[in-house]
PDB file of C-alpha atoms in Angstrom:
ATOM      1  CA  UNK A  68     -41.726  32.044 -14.448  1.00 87.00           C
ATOM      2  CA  UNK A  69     -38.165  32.063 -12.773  1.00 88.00           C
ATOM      3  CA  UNK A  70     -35.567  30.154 -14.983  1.00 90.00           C
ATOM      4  CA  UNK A  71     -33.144  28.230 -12.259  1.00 92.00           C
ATOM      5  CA  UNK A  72     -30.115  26.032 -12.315  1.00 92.00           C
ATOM      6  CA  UNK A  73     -30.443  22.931 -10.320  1.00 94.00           C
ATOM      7  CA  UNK A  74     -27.806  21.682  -9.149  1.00 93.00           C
ATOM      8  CA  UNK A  75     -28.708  17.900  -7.883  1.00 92.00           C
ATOM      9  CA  UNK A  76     -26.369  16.396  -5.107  1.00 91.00           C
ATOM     10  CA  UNK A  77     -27.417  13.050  -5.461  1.00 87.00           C
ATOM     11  CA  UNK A  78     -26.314  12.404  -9.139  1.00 85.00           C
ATOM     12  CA  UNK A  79     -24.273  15.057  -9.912  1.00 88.00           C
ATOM     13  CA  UNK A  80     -26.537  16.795 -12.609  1.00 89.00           C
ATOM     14  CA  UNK A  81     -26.445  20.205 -13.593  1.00 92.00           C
ATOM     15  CA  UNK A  82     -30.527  21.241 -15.367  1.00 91.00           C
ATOM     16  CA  UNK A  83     -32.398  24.145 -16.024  1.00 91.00           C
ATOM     17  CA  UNK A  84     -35.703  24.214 -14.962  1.00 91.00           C
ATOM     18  CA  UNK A  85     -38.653  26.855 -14.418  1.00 91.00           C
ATOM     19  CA  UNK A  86     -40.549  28.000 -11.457  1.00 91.00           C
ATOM     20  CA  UNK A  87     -43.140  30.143  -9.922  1.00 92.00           C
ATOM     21  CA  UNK A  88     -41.149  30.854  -7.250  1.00 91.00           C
ATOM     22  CA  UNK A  89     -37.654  30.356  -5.654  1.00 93.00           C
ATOM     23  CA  UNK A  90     -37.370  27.383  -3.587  1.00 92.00           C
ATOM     24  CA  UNK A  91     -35.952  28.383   0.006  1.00 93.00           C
ATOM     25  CA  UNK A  92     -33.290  26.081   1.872  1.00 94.00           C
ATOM     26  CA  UNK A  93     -34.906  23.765   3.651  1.00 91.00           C
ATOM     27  CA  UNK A  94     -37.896  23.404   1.407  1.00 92.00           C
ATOM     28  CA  UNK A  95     -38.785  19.853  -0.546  1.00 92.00           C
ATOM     29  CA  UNK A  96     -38.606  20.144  -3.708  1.00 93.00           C
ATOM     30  CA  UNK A  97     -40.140  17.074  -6.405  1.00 93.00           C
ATOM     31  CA  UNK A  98     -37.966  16.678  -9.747  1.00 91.00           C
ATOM     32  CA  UNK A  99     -38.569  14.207 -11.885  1.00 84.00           C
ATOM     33  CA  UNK A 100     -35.129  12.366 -13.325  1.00 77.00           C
ATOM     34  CA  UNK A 101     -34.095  11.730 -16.375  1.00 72.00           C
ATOM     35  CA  UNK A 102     -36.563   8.139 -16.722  1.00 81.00           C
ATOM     36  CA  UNK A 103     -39.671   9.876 -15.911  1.00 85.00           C
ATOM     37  CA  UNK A 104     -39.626   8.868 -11.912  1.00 87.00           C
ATOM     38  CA  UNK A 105     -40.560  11.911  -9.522  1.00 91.00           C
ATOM     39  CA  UNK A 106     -38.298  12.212  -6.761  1.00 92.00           C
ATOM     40  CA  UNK A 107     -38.276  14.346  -3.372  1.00 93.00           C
ATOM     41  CA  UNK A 108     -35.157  16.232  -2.789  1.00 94.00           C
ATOM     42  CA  UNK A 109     -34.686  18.836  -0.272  1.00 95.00           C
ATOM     43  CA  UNK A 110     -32.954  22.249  -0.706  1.00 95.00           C
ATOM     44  CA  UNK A 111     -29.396  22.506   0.791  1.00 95.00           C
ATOM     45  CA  UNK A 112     -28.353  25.697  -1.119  1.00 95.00           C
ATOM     46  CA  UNK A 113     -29.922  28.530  -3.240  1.00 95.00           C
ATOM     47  CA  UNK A 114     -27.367  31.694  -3.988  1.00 94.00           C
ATOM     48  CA  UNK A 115     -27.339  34.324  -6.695  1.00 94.00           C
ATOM     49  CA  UNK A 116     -25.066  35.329  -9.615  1.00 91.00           C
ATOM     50  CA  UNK A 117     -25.198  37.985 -11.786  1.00 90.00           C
ATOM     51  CA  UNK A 118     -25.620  36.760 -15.574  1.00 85.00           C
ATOM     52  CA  UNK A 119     -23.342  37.653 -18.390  1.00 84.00           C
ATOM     53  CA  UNK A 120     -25.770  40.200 -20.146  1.00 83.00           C
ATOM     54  CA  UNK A 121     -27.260  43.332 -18.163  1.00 82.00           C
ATOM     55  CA  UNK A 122     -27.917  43.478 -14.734  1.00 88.00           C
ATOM     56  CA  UNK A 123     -29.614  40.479 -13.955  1.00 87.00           C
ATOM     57  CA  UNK A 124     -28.997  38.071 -11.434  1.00 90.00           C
ATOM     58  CA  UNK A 125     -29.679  34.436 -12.148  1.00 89.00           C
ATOM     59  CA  UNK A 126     -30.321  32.070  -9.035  1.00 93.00           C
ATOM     60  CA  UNK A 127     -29.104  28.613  -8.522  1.00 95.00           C
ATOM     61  CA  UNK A 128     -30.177  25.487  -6.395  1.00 96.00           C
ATOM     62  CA  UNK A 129     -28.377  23.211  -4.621  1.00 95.00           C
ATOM     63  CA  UNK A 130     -30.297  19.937  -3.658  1.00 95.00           C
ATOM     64  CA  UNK A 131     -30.374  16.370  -2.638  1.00 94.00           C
ATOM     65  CA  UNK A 132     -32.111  13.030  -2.431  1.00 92.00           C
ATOM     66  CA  UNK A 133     -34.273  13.453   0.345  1.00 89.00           C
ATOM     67  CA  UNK A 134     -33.561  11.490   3.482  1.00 80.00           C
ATOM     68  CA  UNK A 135     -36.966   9.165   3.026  1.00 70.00           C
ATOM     69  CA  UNK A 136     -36.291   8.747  -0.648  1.00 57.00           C
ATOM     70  CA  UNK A 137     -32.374   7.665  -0.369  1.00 50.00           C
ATOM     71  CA  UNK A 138     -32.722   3.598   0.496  1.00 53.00           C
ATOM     72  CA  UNK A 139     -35.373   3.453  -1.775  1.00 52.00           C
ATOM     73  CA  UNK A 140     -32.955   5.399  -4.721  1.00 52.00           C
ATOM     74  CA  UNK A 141     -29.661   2.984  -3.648  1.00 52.00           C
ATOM     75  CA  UNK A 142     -32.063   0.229  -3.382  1.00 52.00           C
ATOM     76  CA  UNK A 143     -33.268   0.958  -7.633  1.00 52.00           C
ATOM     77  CA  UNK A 144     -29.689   1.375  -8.527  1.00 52.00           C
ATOM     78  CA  UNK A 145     -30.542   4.877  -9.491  1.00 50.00           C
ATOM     79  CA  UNK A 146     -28.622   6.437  -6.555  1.00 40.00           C
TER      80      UNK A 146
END
């Protein structure tokens, strides 16, 4: 499992979360929030930086509400 920083767009969040693999840009991605509700997001961004221990390099996400899923997020008040 790949440990990644999201960094969500949408709501201005920062998580960490684990996958199998790295999403690419472009790619949908489904997240669930912080009440339990699973969203679609697509991938804007995904870049590399090396950690602060050894030589490992840590990769980050960039993403946001996903064009289909926007009305319906402004529309919950959760956008």
């Amino acid at each position: 499992m790949i440990e990644i920083e999201i960094q969500n767009e949408t709501d201005q969040t920062q998580r960490r979360l684990r996958f199998a693999s790295v999403p690419r840009i472009g790619e949908g991605v489904r997240l669930q929030d912080g009440e339990g509700i699973w969203e679609s997001f697509d991938v804007l961004d995904v870049w590399y930086q090396k950690a602060e221990f050894g030589d490992v390099w840590v990769p980050y996400v960039h993403v946001r509400a996903s064009a289909t899923a926007a009305p319906a997020l402004k529309a919950s008040g959760s956008y």
